[in-house]
């Protein structure tokens, strides 16, 4: 009998096992949604407690890096800096879908892509219509357009264990296309005072990053400083700095070469994802979601078309846009739902997409930077709309999970 070869890898220490366990926990979709929820809840508690002045003071405290031309408050460091890590992960996901995922197959991608477009166009139309009729500000038209991937997939992970896996694929593809369009909107409509030389410097840095990466040059000590320089130049160019994160993520190779166990995008995403889900995005939520809420707040919001437009855009606009676009394409073209999915499942996914949260809060900050009163109320509207969407989706998808379990189509 030939003896079984023994592994030559050294045994893990307890500290290494603990670190790996924590990282694996933070990679879970449900964990990302939970961390966001905890951070947002803590922000609301702090902003509405005797500690509110201290919370506001910390959020508005400035940290300067003169040699990079950066003079940002802690709140802006979170939205412009930490959130770039979240967008870096989004860039990796987008590249993966385009190269090896659903988006490389036009037939399979047709329904979720069209659904994403409808799910962004209709909420914007709802906002514009309400504010056009009532004379509100048009600046927030993009706020209800976004879907929060982490939060939506987190809710689906909790309530969708008995749902077909095709629903997660549909929602993930939809959310990635949603992110792509949101990224373009941020880059085009929320750039301020364009500095061409800084932008060209950032593009040159991206070109160097891509060249080194595809030449096989390795070493975090090369890429991390280069990424920081690219980010700093992007910020100083007037284009929102999170775009740098997306661009760098999309430069990473998603296919393996001979002798490689996994593609660089897979490997680096595996390392960075726990930091994004466990630290960067929750810290952004901690400083972005801290708004004062009272009975007067909701009384004022009822009469503010901006807040009403955002809430209805997220709750109704997403449902009408996603469900309606999917139904039209499936009815009048050769595109069809996955055999395991029913229209009530798509309705549940459309409700989930109404969870705007991270990107919606970011766009609210950009759109209403000059009107703090409206910014706070629109943020409350984002939180309220996201909560209603999450609750409605959880109820419907839980019921659908039971129906699929009875029908034997669960997790097909």
mmCIF file of C-alpha atoms in Angstrom:
data_model
loop_
_atom_site.group_PDB
_atom_site.id
_atom_site.type_symbol
_atom_site.label_atom_id
_atom_site.label_comp_id
_atom_site.label_asym_id
_atom_site.label_seq_id
_atom_site.Cartn_x
_atom_site.Cartn_y
_atom_site.Cartn_z
ATOM 1 C CA UNK A 1 0.000 0.000 0.000
ATOM 2 C CA UNK A 2 1.336 3.396 -0.946
ATOM 3 C CA UNK A 3 1.480 5.685 2.083
ATOM 4 C CA UNK A 4 -0.656 8.805 1.934
ATOM 5 C CA UNK A 5 1.593 11.867 1.488
ATOM 6 C CA UNK A 6 1.565 14.150 4.474
ATOM 7 C CA UNK A 7 1.116 17.900 4.202
ATOM 8 C CA UNK A 8 4.337 19.836 4.693
ATOM 9 C CA UNK A 9 2.522 23.061 5.609
ATOM 10 C CA UNK A 10 3.283 24.186 9.154
ATOM 11 C CA UNK A 11 0.333 24.019 11.565
ATOM 12 C CA UNK A 12 -1.545 27.248 12.185
ATOM 13 C CA UNK A 13 -1.083 29.013 15.487
ATOM 14 C CA UNK A 14 -4.210 29.899 17.531
ATOM 15 C CA UNK A 15 -3.731 33.567 16.591
ATOM 16 C CA UNK A 16 -3.617 32.711 12.868
ATOM 17 C CA UNK A 17 -6.754 30.578 13.166
ATOM 18 C CA UNK A 18 -8.548 33.393 14.994
ATOM 19 C CA UNK A 19 -7.578 35.939 12.323
ATOM 20 C CA UNK A 20 -8.713 33.597 9.545
ATOM 21 C CA UNK A 21 -12.020 32.914 11.307
ATOM 22 C CA UNK A 22 -12.728 36.628 11.738
ATOM 23 C CA UNK A 23 -11.861 37.333 8.089
ATOM 24 C CA UNK A 24 -14.105 34.493 6.887
ATOM 25 C CA UNK A 25 -16.939 35.814 9.058
ATOM 26 C CA UNK A 26 -16.557 39.303 7.583
ATOM 27 C CA UNK A 27 -16.733 37.888 4.058
ATOM 28 C CA UNK A 28 -20.252 36.546 4.666
ATOM 29 C CA UNK A 29 -22.932 38.585 2.882
ATOM 30 C CA UNK A 30 -25.150 38.598 5.951
ATOM 31 C CA UNK A 31 -22.259 40.026 7.998
ATOM 32 C CA UNK A 32 -21.835 43.011 5.680
ATOM 33 C CA UNK A 33 -25.513 43.900 5.951
ATOM 34 C CA UNK A 34 -25.469 43.437 9.713
ATOM 35 C CA UNK A 35 -22.391 45.645 10.169
ATOM 36 C CA UNK A 36 -24.041 48.378 8.092
ATOM 37 C CA UNK A 37 -27.221 48.155 10.151
ATOM 38 C CA UNK A 38 -25.322 48.318 13.452
ATOM 39 C CA UNK A 39 -23.230 51.297 12.298
ATOM 40 C CA UNK A 40 -26.259 53.214 11.018
ATOM 41 C CA UNK A 41 -28.193 52.518 14.225
ATOM 42 C CA UNK A 42 -25.250 53.690 16.336
ATOM 43 C CA UNK A 43 -24.972 56.844 14.214
ATOM 44 C CA UNK A 44 -28.652 57.656 14.739
ATOM 45 C CA UNK A 45 -28.350 57.044 18.489
ATOM 46 C CA UNK A 46 -25.288 59.303 18.787
ATOM 47 C CA UNK A 47 -26.850 62.065 16.675
ATOM 48 C CA UNK A 48 -29.998 62.057 18.827
ATOM 49 C CA UNK A 49 -28.406 61.741 22.260
ATOM 50 C CA UNK A 50 -26.639 64.094 24.686
ATOM 51 C CA UNK A 51 -23.443 63.105 22.824
ATOM 52 C CA UNK A 52 -24.674 64.705 19.577
ATOM 53 C CA UNK A 53 -22.391 67.746 19.865
ATOM 54 C CA UNK A 54 -19.359 65.522 20.429
ATOM 55 C CA UNK A 55 -20.372 63.278 17.521
ATOM 56 C CA UNK A 56 -20.771 66.289 15.206
ATOM 57 C CA UNK A 57 -17.476 67.764 16.393
ATOM 58 C CA UNK A 58 -15.605 64.525 15.643
ATOM 59 C CA UNK A 59 -17.261 64.188 12.230
ATOM 60 C CA UNK A 60 -16.351 67.776 11.302
ATOM 61 C CA UNK A 61 -12.792 67.663 12.664
ATOM 62 C CA UNK A 62 -10.282 68.244 9.855
ATOM 63 C CA UNK A 63 -7.233 66.112 9.138
ATOM 64 C CA UNK A 64 -4.766 67.706 6.722
ATOM 65 C CA UNK A 65 -2.128 66.219 4.426
ATOM 66 C CA UNK A 66 -0.684 69.394 2.832
ATOM 67 C CA UNK A 67 1.770 67.657 0.482
ATOM 68 C CA UNK A 68 -1.150 65.815 -1.144
ATOM 69 C CA UNK A 69 -3.337 68.933 -1.217
ATOM 70 C CA UNK A 70 -5.853 67.268 1.100
ATOM 71 C CA UNK A 71 -7.761 69.090 3.835
ATOM 72 C CA UNK A 72 -10.770 66.942 4.715
ATOM 73 C CA UNK A 73 -13.064 66.476 7.662
ATOM 74 C CA UNK A 74 -13.251 62.995 9.184
ATOM 75 C CA UNK A 75 -16.693 62.610 7.608
ATOM 76 C CA UNK A 76 -15.249 63.391 4.178
ATOM 77 C CA UNK A 77 -12.277 61.095 4.759
ATOM 78 C CA UNK A 78 -14.860 58.365 5.296
ATOM 79 C CA UNK A 79 -16.913 59.179 2.178
ATOM 80 C CA UNK A 80 -14.023 60.038 -0.156
ATOM 81 C CA UNK A 81 -11.349 57.734 1.266
ATOM 82 C CA UNK A 82 -12.744 54.686 3.040
ATOM 83 C CA UNK A 83 -15.603 54.318 0.591
ATOM 84 C CA UNK A 84 -13.041 54.057 -2.230
ATOM 85 C CA UNK A 85 -12.209 50.616 -0.792
ATOM 86 C CA UNK A 86 -15.888 49.611 -1.141
ATOM 87 C CA UNK A 87 -15.852 50.822 -4.750
ATOM 88 C CA UNK A 88 -12.590 48.936 -5.316
ATOM 89 C CA UNK A 89 -14.417 45.714 -4.403
ATOM 90 C CA UNK A 90 -17.315 46.795 -6.653
ATOM 91 C CA UNK A 91 -14.818 47.315 -9.502
ATOM 92 C CA UNK A 92 -13.467 43.786 -9.028
ATOM 93 C CA UNK A 93 -17.016 42.358 -9.038
ATOM 94 C CA UNK A 94 -17.883 44.306 -12.180
ATOM 95 C CA UNK A 95 -14.714 43.171 -13.995
ATOM 96 C CA UNK A 96 -15.369 39.562 -12.981
ATOM 97 C CA UNK A 97 -18.948 39.696 -14.263
ATOM 98 C CA UNK A 98 -17.834 41.261 -17.556
ATOM 99 C CA UNK A 99 -15.052 38.723 -18.165
ATOM 100 C CA UNK A 100 -16.199 35.421 -16.653
ATOM 101 C CA UNK A 101 -19.677 36.076 -15.240
ATOM 102 C CA UNK A 102 -23.226 36.730 -16.387
ATOM 103 C CA UNK A 103 -22.442 39.993 -18.166
ATOM 104 C CA UNK A 104 -20.246 38.230 -20.748
ATOM 105 C CA UNK A 105 -23.328 36.366 -22.043
ATOM 106 C CA UNK A 106 -25.715 38.848 -23.683
ATOM 107 C CA UNK A 107 -28.668 36.450 -23.565
ATOM 108 C CA UNK A 108 -28.262 35.672 -19.859
ATOM 109 C CA UNK A 109 -27.490 39.287 -18.956
ATOM 110 C CA UNK A 110 -30.358 40.861 -20.891
ATOM 111 C CA UNK A 111 -33.027 40.668 -18.183
ATOM 112 C CA UNK A 112 -30.988 41.889 -15.184
ATOM 113 C CA UNK A 113 -29.263 44.599 -17.260
ATOM 114 C CA UNK A 114 -32.559 45.996 -18.554
ATOM 115 C CA UNK A 115 -34.032 45.597 -15.062
ATOM 116 C CA UNK A 116 -31.161 47.659 -13.619
ATOM 117 C CA UNK A 117 -31.688 50.413 -16.182
ATOM 118 C CA UNK A 118 -35.428 50.498 -15.503
ATOM 119 C CA UNK A 119 -34.739 50.377 -11.769
ATOM 120 C CA UNK A 120 -32.645 53.530 -12.015
ATOM 121 C CA UNK A 121 -34.633 55.488 -14.604
ATOM 122 C CA UNK A 122 -38.048 55.168 -12.936
ATOM 123 C CA UNK A 123 -36.941 56.252 -9.399
ATOM 124 C CA UNK A 124 -35.260 59.305 -10.953
ATOM 125 C CA UNK A 125 -38.475 59.995 -12.905
ATOM 126 C CA UNK A 126 -40.535 59.666 -9.709
ATOM 127 C CA UNK A 127 -38.268 62.175 -7.950
ATOM 128 C CA UNK A 128 -38.278 64.629 -10.874
ATOM 129 C CA UNK A 129 -42.064 64.407 -11.261
ATOM 130 C CA UNK A 130 -42.791 65.036 -7.571
ATOM 131 C CA UNK A 131 -40.327 67.917 -7.336
ATOM 132 C CA UNK A 132 -41.421 69.368 -10.666
ATOM 133 C CA UNK A 133 -45.061 69.461 -9.564
ATOM 134 C CA UNK A 134 -44.329 70.754 -6.048
ATOM 135 C CA UNK A 135 -41.487 73.121 -6.938
ATOM 136 C CA UNK A 136 -38.719 71.253 -5.096
ATOM 137 C CA UNK A 137 -35.010 71.017 -5.846
ATOM 138 C CA UNK A 138 -34.007 68.864 -8.792
ATOM 139 C CA UNK A 139 -30.510 68.358 -7.345
ATOM 140 C CA UNK A 140 -31.415 65.034 -5.715
ATOM 141 C CA UNK A 141 -32.682 63.248 -8.824
ATOM 142 C CA UNK A 142 -29.911 60.627 -8.577
ATOM 143 C CA UNK A 143 -30.340 59.826 -4.862
ATOM 144 C CA UNK A 144 -33.048 57.112 -5.197
ATOM 145 C CA UNK A 145 -31.353 55.472 -8.193
ATOM 146 C CA UNK A 146 -28.739 53.404 -6.347
ATOM 147 C CA UNK A 147 -28.945 49.906 -4.858
ATOM 148 C CA UNK A 148 -26.715 48.872 -1.951
ATOM 149 C CA UNK A 149 -25.157 45.521 -2.969
ATOM 150 C CA UNK A 150 -23.926 44.627 0.525
ATOM 151 C CA UNK A 151 -27.200 45.398 2.273
ATOM 152 C CA UNK A 152 -29.462 43.837 -0.378
ATOM 153 C CA UNK A 153 -27.444 40.611 -0.580
ATOM 154 C CA UNK A 154 -27.208 40.555 3.218
ATOM 155 C CA UNK A 155 -31.000 40.616 3.561
ATOM 156 C CA UNK A 156 -31.310 37.984 0.825
ATOM 157 C CA UNK A 157 -28.789 35.765 2.654
ATOM 158 C CA UNK A 158 -30.951 35.912 5.786
ATOM 159 C CA UNK A 159 -34.406 35.389 4.256
ATOM 160 C CA UNK A 160 -33.530 33.616 1.005
ATOM 161 C CA UNK A 161 -31.966 30.360 2.106
ATOM 162 C CA UNK A 162 -34.807 28.373 0.528
ATOM 163 C CA UNK A 163 -34.969 30.454 -2.645
ATOM 164 C CA UNK A 164 -33.499 29.344 -6.008
ATOM 165 C CA UNK A 165 -29.866 30.384 -6.476
ATOM 166 C CA UNK A 166 -30.904 31.987 -9.783
ATOM 167 C CA UNK A 167 -32.561 34.803 -7.809
ATOM 168 C CA UNK A 168 -29.260 35.737 -6.135
ATOM 169 C CA UNK A 169 -27.550 35.716 -9.561
ATOM 170 C CA UNK A 170 -30.283 37.973 -10.953
ATOM 171 C CA UNK A 171 -30.010 40.398 -8.028
ATOM 172 C CA UNK A 172 -26.192 40.408 -8.032
ATOM 173 C CA UNK A 173 -26.002 41.131 -11.770
ATOM 174 C CA UNK A 174 -28.670 43.820 -11.451
ATOM 175 C CA UNK A 175 -26.850 45.450 -8.523
ATOM 176 C CA UNK A 176 -23.488 45.427 -10.313
ATOM 177 C CA UNK A 177 -24.968 47.136 -13.388
ATOM 178 C CA UNK A 178 -26.708 49.540 -10.994
ATOM 179 C CA UNK A 179 -23.322 50.294 -9.419
ATOM 180 C CA UNK A 180 -21.730 50.867 -12.822
ATOM 181 C CA UNK A 181 -24.394 53.400 -13.802
ATOM 182 C CA UNK A 182 -24.155 55.072 -10.372
ATOM 183 C CA UNK A 183 -20.376 55.338 -10.788
ATOM 184 C CA UNK A 184 -20.813 57.020 -14.182
ATOM 185 C CA UNK A 185 -23.398 59.414 -12.724
ATOM 186 C CA UNK A 186 -21.086 60.378 -9.844
ATOM 187 C CA UNK A 187 -18.159 60.908 -12.239
ATOM 188 C CA UNK A 188 -20.138 62.955 -14.779
ATOM 189 C CA UNK A 189 -22.664 64.932 -12.734
ATOM 190 C CA UNK A 190 -20.885 65.430 -9.418
ATOM 191 C CA UNK A 191 -17.444 66.520 -10.580
ATOM 192 C CA UNK A 192 -16.511 69.976 -9.314
ATOM 193 C CA UNK A 193 -13.939 72.411 -10.660
ATOM 194 C CA UNK A 194 -12.177 69.971 -12.990
ATOM 195 C CA UNK A 195 -8.369 70.106 -12.690
ATOM 196 C CA UNK A 196 -7.148 68.642 -15.979
ATOM 197 C CA UNK A 197 -3.531 68.141 -14.892
ATOM 198 C CA UNK A 198 -4.515 66.229 -11.756
ATOM 199 C CA UNK A 199 -6.923 64.111 -13.813
ATOM 200 C CA UNK A 200 -4.229 63.351 -16.389
ATOM 201 C CA UNK A 201 -1.832 62.478 -13.557
ATOM 202 C CA UNK A 202 -4.402 60.075 -12.113
ATOM 203 C CA UNK A 203 -4.941 58.458 -15.527
ATOM 204 C CA UNK A 204 -1.166 58.113 -15.959
ATOM 205 C CA UNK A 205 -0.982 56.442 -12.542
ATOM 206 C CA UNK A 206 -3.739 54.025 -13.558
ATOM 207 C CA UNK A 207 -1.873 53.240 -16.783
ATOM 208 C CA UNK A 208 1.311 52.520 -14.795
ATOM 209 C CA UNK A 209 -0.662 50.360 -12.336
ATOM 210 C CA UNK A 210 -2.167 48.345 -15.194
ATOM 211 C CA UNK A 211 1.193 47.991 -16.973
ATOM 212 C CA UNK A 212 2.991 46.718 -13.868
ATOM 213 C CA UNK A 213 0.153 44.369 -12.959
ATOM 214 C CA UNK A 214 -0.078 42.754 -16.377
ATOM 215 C CA UNK A 215 3.705 42.458 -16.581
ATOM 216 C CA UNK A 216 3.544 40.299 -13.477
ATOM 217 C CA UNK A 217 5.274 42.716 -11.111
ATOM 218 C CA UNK A 218 4.382 41.813 -7.507
ATOM 219 C CA UNK A 219 4.592 43.518 -4.149
ATOM 220 C CA UNK A 220 2.019 45.399 -2.094
ATOM 221 C CA UNK A 221 4.715 47.994 -1.291
ATOM 222 C CA UNK A 222 4.546 49.049 -4.969
ATOM 223 C CA UNK A 223 0.800 48.985 -5.543
ATOM 224 C CA UNK A 224 -0.526 50.414 -2.271
ATOM 225 C CA UNK A 225 1.525 53.686 -2.474
ATOM 226 C CA UNK A 226 0.692 53.945 -6.190
ATOM 227 C CA UNK A 227 -3.018 53.464 -5.446
ATOM 228 C CA UNK A 228 -2.878 56.199 -2.789
ATOM 229 C CA UNK A 229 -1.238 58.590 -5.268
ATOM 230 C CA UNK A 230 -3.887 57.774 -7.888
ATOM 231 C CA UNK A 231 -6.610 58.362 -5.299
ATOM 232 C CA UNK A 232 -5.091 61.706 -4.198
ATOM 233 C CA UNK A 233 -4.767 62.934 -7.788
ATOM 234 C CA UNK A 234 -8.335 61.844 -8.553
ATOM 235 C CA UNK A 235 -9.592 63.772 -5.532
ATOM 236 C CA UNK A 236 -7.698 66.911 -6.570
ATOM 237 C CA UNK A 237 -8.968 66.583 -10.149
ATOM 238 C CA UNK A 238 -12.522 67.366 -9.032
ATOM 239 C CA UNK A 239 -13.793 63.897 -9.992
ATOM 240 C CA UNK A 240 -15.095 62.064 -6.920
ATOM 241 C CA UNK A 241 -12.217 60.100 -5.409
ATOM 242 C CA UNK A 242 -14.163 56.837 -5.147
ATOM 243 C CA UNK A 243 -13.880 56.551 -8.950
ATOM 244 C CA UNK A 244 -10.195 55.752 -8.409
ATOM 245 C CA UNK A 245 -11.185 52.683 -6.393
ATOM 246 C CA UNK A 246 -13.448 51.409 -9.172
ATOM 247 C CA UNK A 247 -10.816 52.000 -11.851
ATOM 248 C CA UNK A 248 -8.082 50.180 -9.912
ATOM 249 C CA UNK A 249 -10.408 47.250 -9.191
ATOM 250 C CA UNK A 250 -11.246 46.901 -12.879
ATOM 251 C CA UNK A 251 -7.553 46.805 -13.809
ATOM 252 C CA UNK A 252 -6.974 43.570 -11.903
ATOM 253 C CA UNK A 253 -6.806 40.390 -13.962
ATOM 254 C CA UNK A 254 -9.736 38.031 -13.397
ATOM 255 C CA UNK A 255 -8.405 35.029 -15.343
ATOM 256 C CA UNK A 256 -5.672 32.638 -14.248
ATOM 257 C CA UNK A 257 -2.376 31.967 -15.979
ATOM 258 C CA UNK A 258 -0.662 28.550 -16.061
ATOM 259 C CA UNK A 259 0.560 27.659 -12.589
ATOM 260 C CA UNK A 260 -1.786 30.086 -10.790
ATOM 261 C CA UNK A 261 -4.235 28.742 -8.228
ATOM 262 C CA UNK A 262 -6.489 31.815 -8.494
ATOM 263 C CA UNK A 263 -6.634 35.058 -10.470
ATOM 264 C CA UNK A 264 -5.128 38.202 -8.892
ATOM 265 C CA UNK A 265 -8.564 39.857 -8.675
ATOM 266 C CA UNK A 266 -9.884 36.863 -6.756
ATOM 267 C CA UNK A 267 -6.886 36.760 -4.427
ATOM 268 C CA UNK A 268 -6.751 40.500 -3.696
ATOM 269 C CA UNK A 269 -10.523 40.778 -3.372
ATOM 270 C CA UNK A 270 -10.427 37.918 -0.858
ATOM 271 C CA UNK A 271 -7.909 39.872 1.232
ATOM 272 C CA UNK A 272 -9.525 43.309 0.985
ATOM 273 C CA UNK A 273 -13.203 42.332 1.300
ATOM 274 C CA UNK A 274 -13.148 41.850 5.103
ATOM 275 C CA UNK A 275 -11.627 45.333 5.528
ATOM 276 C CA UNK A 276 -14.326 46.818 3.292
ATOM 277 C CA UNK A 277 -17.244 45.007 4.950
ATOM 278 C CA UNK A 278 -15.947 45.142 8.515
ATOM 279 C CA UNK A 279 -14.341 48.578 8.696
ATOM 280 C CA UNK A 280 -14.593 50.926 5.713
ATOM 281 C CA UNK A 281 -18.303 50.772 4.898
ATOM 282 C CA UNK A 282 -19.474 50.692 8.551
ATOM 283 C CA UNK A 283 -17.297 53.727 9.363
ATOM 284 C CA UNK A 284 -18.791 55.556 6.378
ATOM 285 C CA UNK A 285 -22.283 54.687 7.653
ATOM 286 C CA UNK A 286 -21.309 55.784 11.159
ATOM 287 C CA UNK A 287 -20.534 59.304 9.934
ATOM 288 C CA UNK A 288 -23.057 59.537 7.075
ATOM 289 C CA UNK A 289 -26.204 58.211 8.763
ATOM 290 C CA UNK A 290 -25.983 60.363 11.885
ATOM 291 C CA UNK A 291 -28.902 62.743 11.382
ATOM 292 C CA UNK A 292 -31.186 64.299 13.970
ATOM 293 C CA UNK A 293 -34.625 62.682 13.862
ATOM 294 C CA UNK A 294 -37.733 63.852 15.736
ATOM 295 C CA UNK A 295 -41.449 64.188 15.278
ATOM 296 C CA UNK A 296 -40.806 67.607 13.756
ATOM 297 C CA UNK A 297 -38.399 66.031 11.265
ATOM 298 C CA UNK A 298 -41.071 63.746 9.847
ATOM 299 C CA UNK A 299 -43.637 66.563 9.936
ATOM 300 C CA UNK A 300 -41.272 68.730 7.864
ATOM 301 C CA UNK A 301 -40.457 65.881 5.480
ATOM 302 C CA UNK A 302 -44.116 65.374 4.586
ATOM 303 C CA UNK A 303 -44.095 68.859 3.095
ATOM 304 C CA UNK A 304 -40.681 68.534 1.428
ATOM 305 C CA UNK A 305 -40.883 67.166 -2.121
ATOM 306 C CA UNK A 306 -37.177 66.264 -2.013
ATOM 307 C CA UNK A 307 -37.629 63.826 0.882
ATOM 308 C CA UNK A 308 -40.916 62.510 -0.515
ATOM 309 C CA UNK A 309 -39.347 61.991 -3.947
ATOM 310 C CA UNK A 310 -36.466 59.988 -2.487
ATOM 311 C CA UNK A 311 -38.670 57.760 -0.305
ATOM 312 C CA UNK A 312 -41.197 57.022 -3.051
ATOM 313 C CA UNK A 313 -38.407 56.612 -5.584
ATOM 314 C CA UNK A 314 -36.767 53.893 -3.502
ATOM 315 C CA UNK A 315 -39.973 52.135 -2.448
ATOM 316 C CA UNK A 316 -42.219 52.448 -5.520
ATOM 317 C CA UNK A 317 -39.865 53.587 -8.281
ATOM 318 C CA UNK A 318 -37.565 50.587 -7.900
ATOM 319 C CA UNK A 319 -40.475 48.121 -7.928
ATOM 320 C CA UNK A 320 -42.134 49.668 -10.982
ATOM 321 C CA UNK A 321 -38.852 50.125 -12.854
ATOM 322 C CA UNK A 322 -37.327 46.695 -12.234
ATOM 323 C CA UNK A 323 -40.473 44.573 -12.368
ATOM 324 C CA UNK A 324 -41.921 46.544 -15.305
ATOM 325 C CA UNK A 325 -38.728 46.459 -17.386
ATOM 326 C CA UNK A 326 -38.223 42.744 -16.747
ATOM 327 C CA UNK A 327 -41.832 41.921 -17.668
ATOM 328 C CA UNK A 328 -41.692 43.976 -20.884
ATOM 329 C CA UNK A 329 -38.453 42.343 -22.055
ATOM 330 C CA UNK A 330 -39.601 38.827 -21.131
ATOM 331 C CA UNK A 331 -42.975 39.377 -22.853
ATOM 332 C CA UNK A 332 -41.860 40.997 -26.100
ATOM 333 C CA UNK A 333 -38.443 39.409 -26.715
ATOM 334 C CA UNK A 334 -36.893 35.936 -26.578
ATOM 335 C CA UNK A 335 -35.400 36.633 -23.147
ATOM 336 C CA UNK A 336 -36.998 34.551 -20.388
ATOM 337 C CA UNK A 337 -36.853 34.112 -16.650
ATOM 338 C CA UNK A 338 -34.779 31.251 -15.265
ATOM 339 C CA UNK A 339 -37.054 28.170 -15.102
ATOM 340 C CA UNK A 340 -36.919 28.086 -11.287
ATOM 341 C CA UNK A 341 -38.053 31.718 -10.894
ATOM 342 C CA UNK A 342 -41.581 33.098 -10.744
ATOM 343 C CA UNK A 343 -42.753 36.681 -11.130
ATOM 344 C CA UNK A 344 -43.315 37.023 -7.381
ATOM 345 C CA UNK A 345 -39.597 36.261 -6.919
ATOM 346 C CA UNK A 346 -38.727 39.110 -9.280
ATOM 347 C CA UNK A 347 -41.092 41.367 -7.331
ATOM 348 C CA UNK A 348 -39.192 40.482 -4.145
ATOM 349 C CA UNK A 349 -35.854 41.239 -5.821
ATOM 350 C CA UNK A 350 -37.259 44.577 -7.028
ATOM 351 C CA UNK A 351 -38.215 45.424 -3.448
ATOM 352 C CA UNK A 352 -34.718 44.483 -2.239
ATOM 353 C CA UNK A 353 -33.196 46.812 -4.823
ATOM 354 C CA UNK A 354 -34.971 49.674 -3.051
ATOM 355 C CA UNK A 355 -32.332 49.437 -0.318
ATOM 356 C CA UNK A 356 -30.271 52.445 -1.418
ATOM 357 C CA UNK A 357 -28.262 53.156 1.712
ATOM 358 C CA UNK A 358 -24.482 53.440 1.060
ATOM 359 C CA UNK A 359 -24.399 54.947 -2.442
ATOM 360 C CA UNK A 360 -27.655 56.867 -1.928
ATOM 361 C CA UNK A 361 -26.247 58.483 1.230
ATOM 362 C CA UNK A 362 -23.091 59.391 -0.685
ATOM 363 C CA UNK A 363 -25.052 60.981 -3.536
ATOM 364 C CA UNK A 364 -27.234 62.846 -0.998
ATOM 365 C CA UNK A 365 -24.066 64.378 0.487
ATOM 366 C CA UNK A 366 -22.858 65.406 -2.976
ATOM 367 C CA UNK A 367 -26.224 66.700 -4.219
ATOM 368 C CA UNK A 368 -27.167 68.769 -1.159
ATOM 369 C CA UNK A 369 -23.724 69.822 0.101
ATOM 370 C CA UNK A 370 -24.803 73.491 0.004
ATOM 371 C CA UNK A 371 -28.120 72.924 1.813
ATOM 372 C CA UNK A 372 -27.411 71.046 5.085
ATOM 373 C CA UNK A 373 -31.067 71.141 6.170
ATOM 374 C CA UNK A 374 -32.196 69.335 3.019
ATOM 375 C CA UNK A 375 -29.216 66.988 3.162
ATOM 376 C CA UNK A 376 -30.229 65.767 6.608
ATOM 377 C CA UNK A 377 -33.874 65.274 5.646
ATOM 378 C CA UNK A 378 -32.971 63.500 2.400
ATOM 379 C CA UNK A 379 -30.684 61.166 4.372
ATOM 380 C CA UNK A 380 -33.582 60.361 6.693
ATOM 381 C CA UNK A 381 -35.669 59.677 3.574
ATOM 382 C CA UNK A 382 -32.969 57.287 2.303
ATOM 383 C CA UNK A 383 -32.937 55.430 5.622
ATOM 384 C CA UNK A 384 -36.746 55.315 5.763
ATOM 385 C CA UNK A 385 -37.128 54.158 2.152
ATOM 386 C CA UNK A 386 -34.416 51.522 2.580
ATOM 387 C CA UNK A 387 -36.043 50.233 5.769
ATOM 388 C CA UNK A 388 -39.483 49.959 4.126
ATOM 389 C CA UNK A 389 -37.976 48.225 1.081
ATOM 390 C CA UNK A 390 -36.016 45.760 3.243
ATOM 391 C CA UNK A 391 -39.029 44.924 5.427
ATOM 392 C CA UNK A 392 -41.354 44.420 2.454
ATOM 393 C CA UNK A 393 -38.818 42.267 0.615
ATOM 394 C CA UNK A 394 -38.107 40.173 3.726
ATOM 395 C CA UNK A 395 -41.798 39.371 4.203
ATOM 396 C CA UNK A 396 -42.417 38.497 0.539
ATOM 397 C CA UNK A 397 -39.201 36.489 0.008
ATOM 398 C CA UNK A 398 -39.696 34.522 3.221
ATOM 399 C CA UNK A 399 -43.111 33.465 1.926
ATOM 400 C CA UNK A 400 -41.630 32.688 -1.496
ATOM 401 C CA UNK A 401 -38.925 30.553 0.127
ATOM 402 C CA UNK A 402 -41.573 28.414 1.780
ATOM 403 C CA UNK A 403 -43.424 28.098 -1.533
ATOM 404 C CA UNK A 404 -40.244 26.990 -3.335
ATOM 405 C CA UNK A 405 -39.490 24.484 -0.588
ATOM 406 C CA UNK A 406 -42.950 22.945 -1.004
ATOM 407 C CA UNK A 407 -42.510 22.891 -4.797
ATOM 408 C CA UNK A 408 -39.029 21.382 -4.595
ATOM 409 C CA UNK A 409 -37.346 24.231 -6.480
ATOM 410 C CA UNK A 410 -35.405 25.492 -3.472
ATOM 411 C CA UNK A 411 -31.707 26.249 -4.262
ATOM 412 C CA UNK A 412 -31.925 24.792 -7.791
#
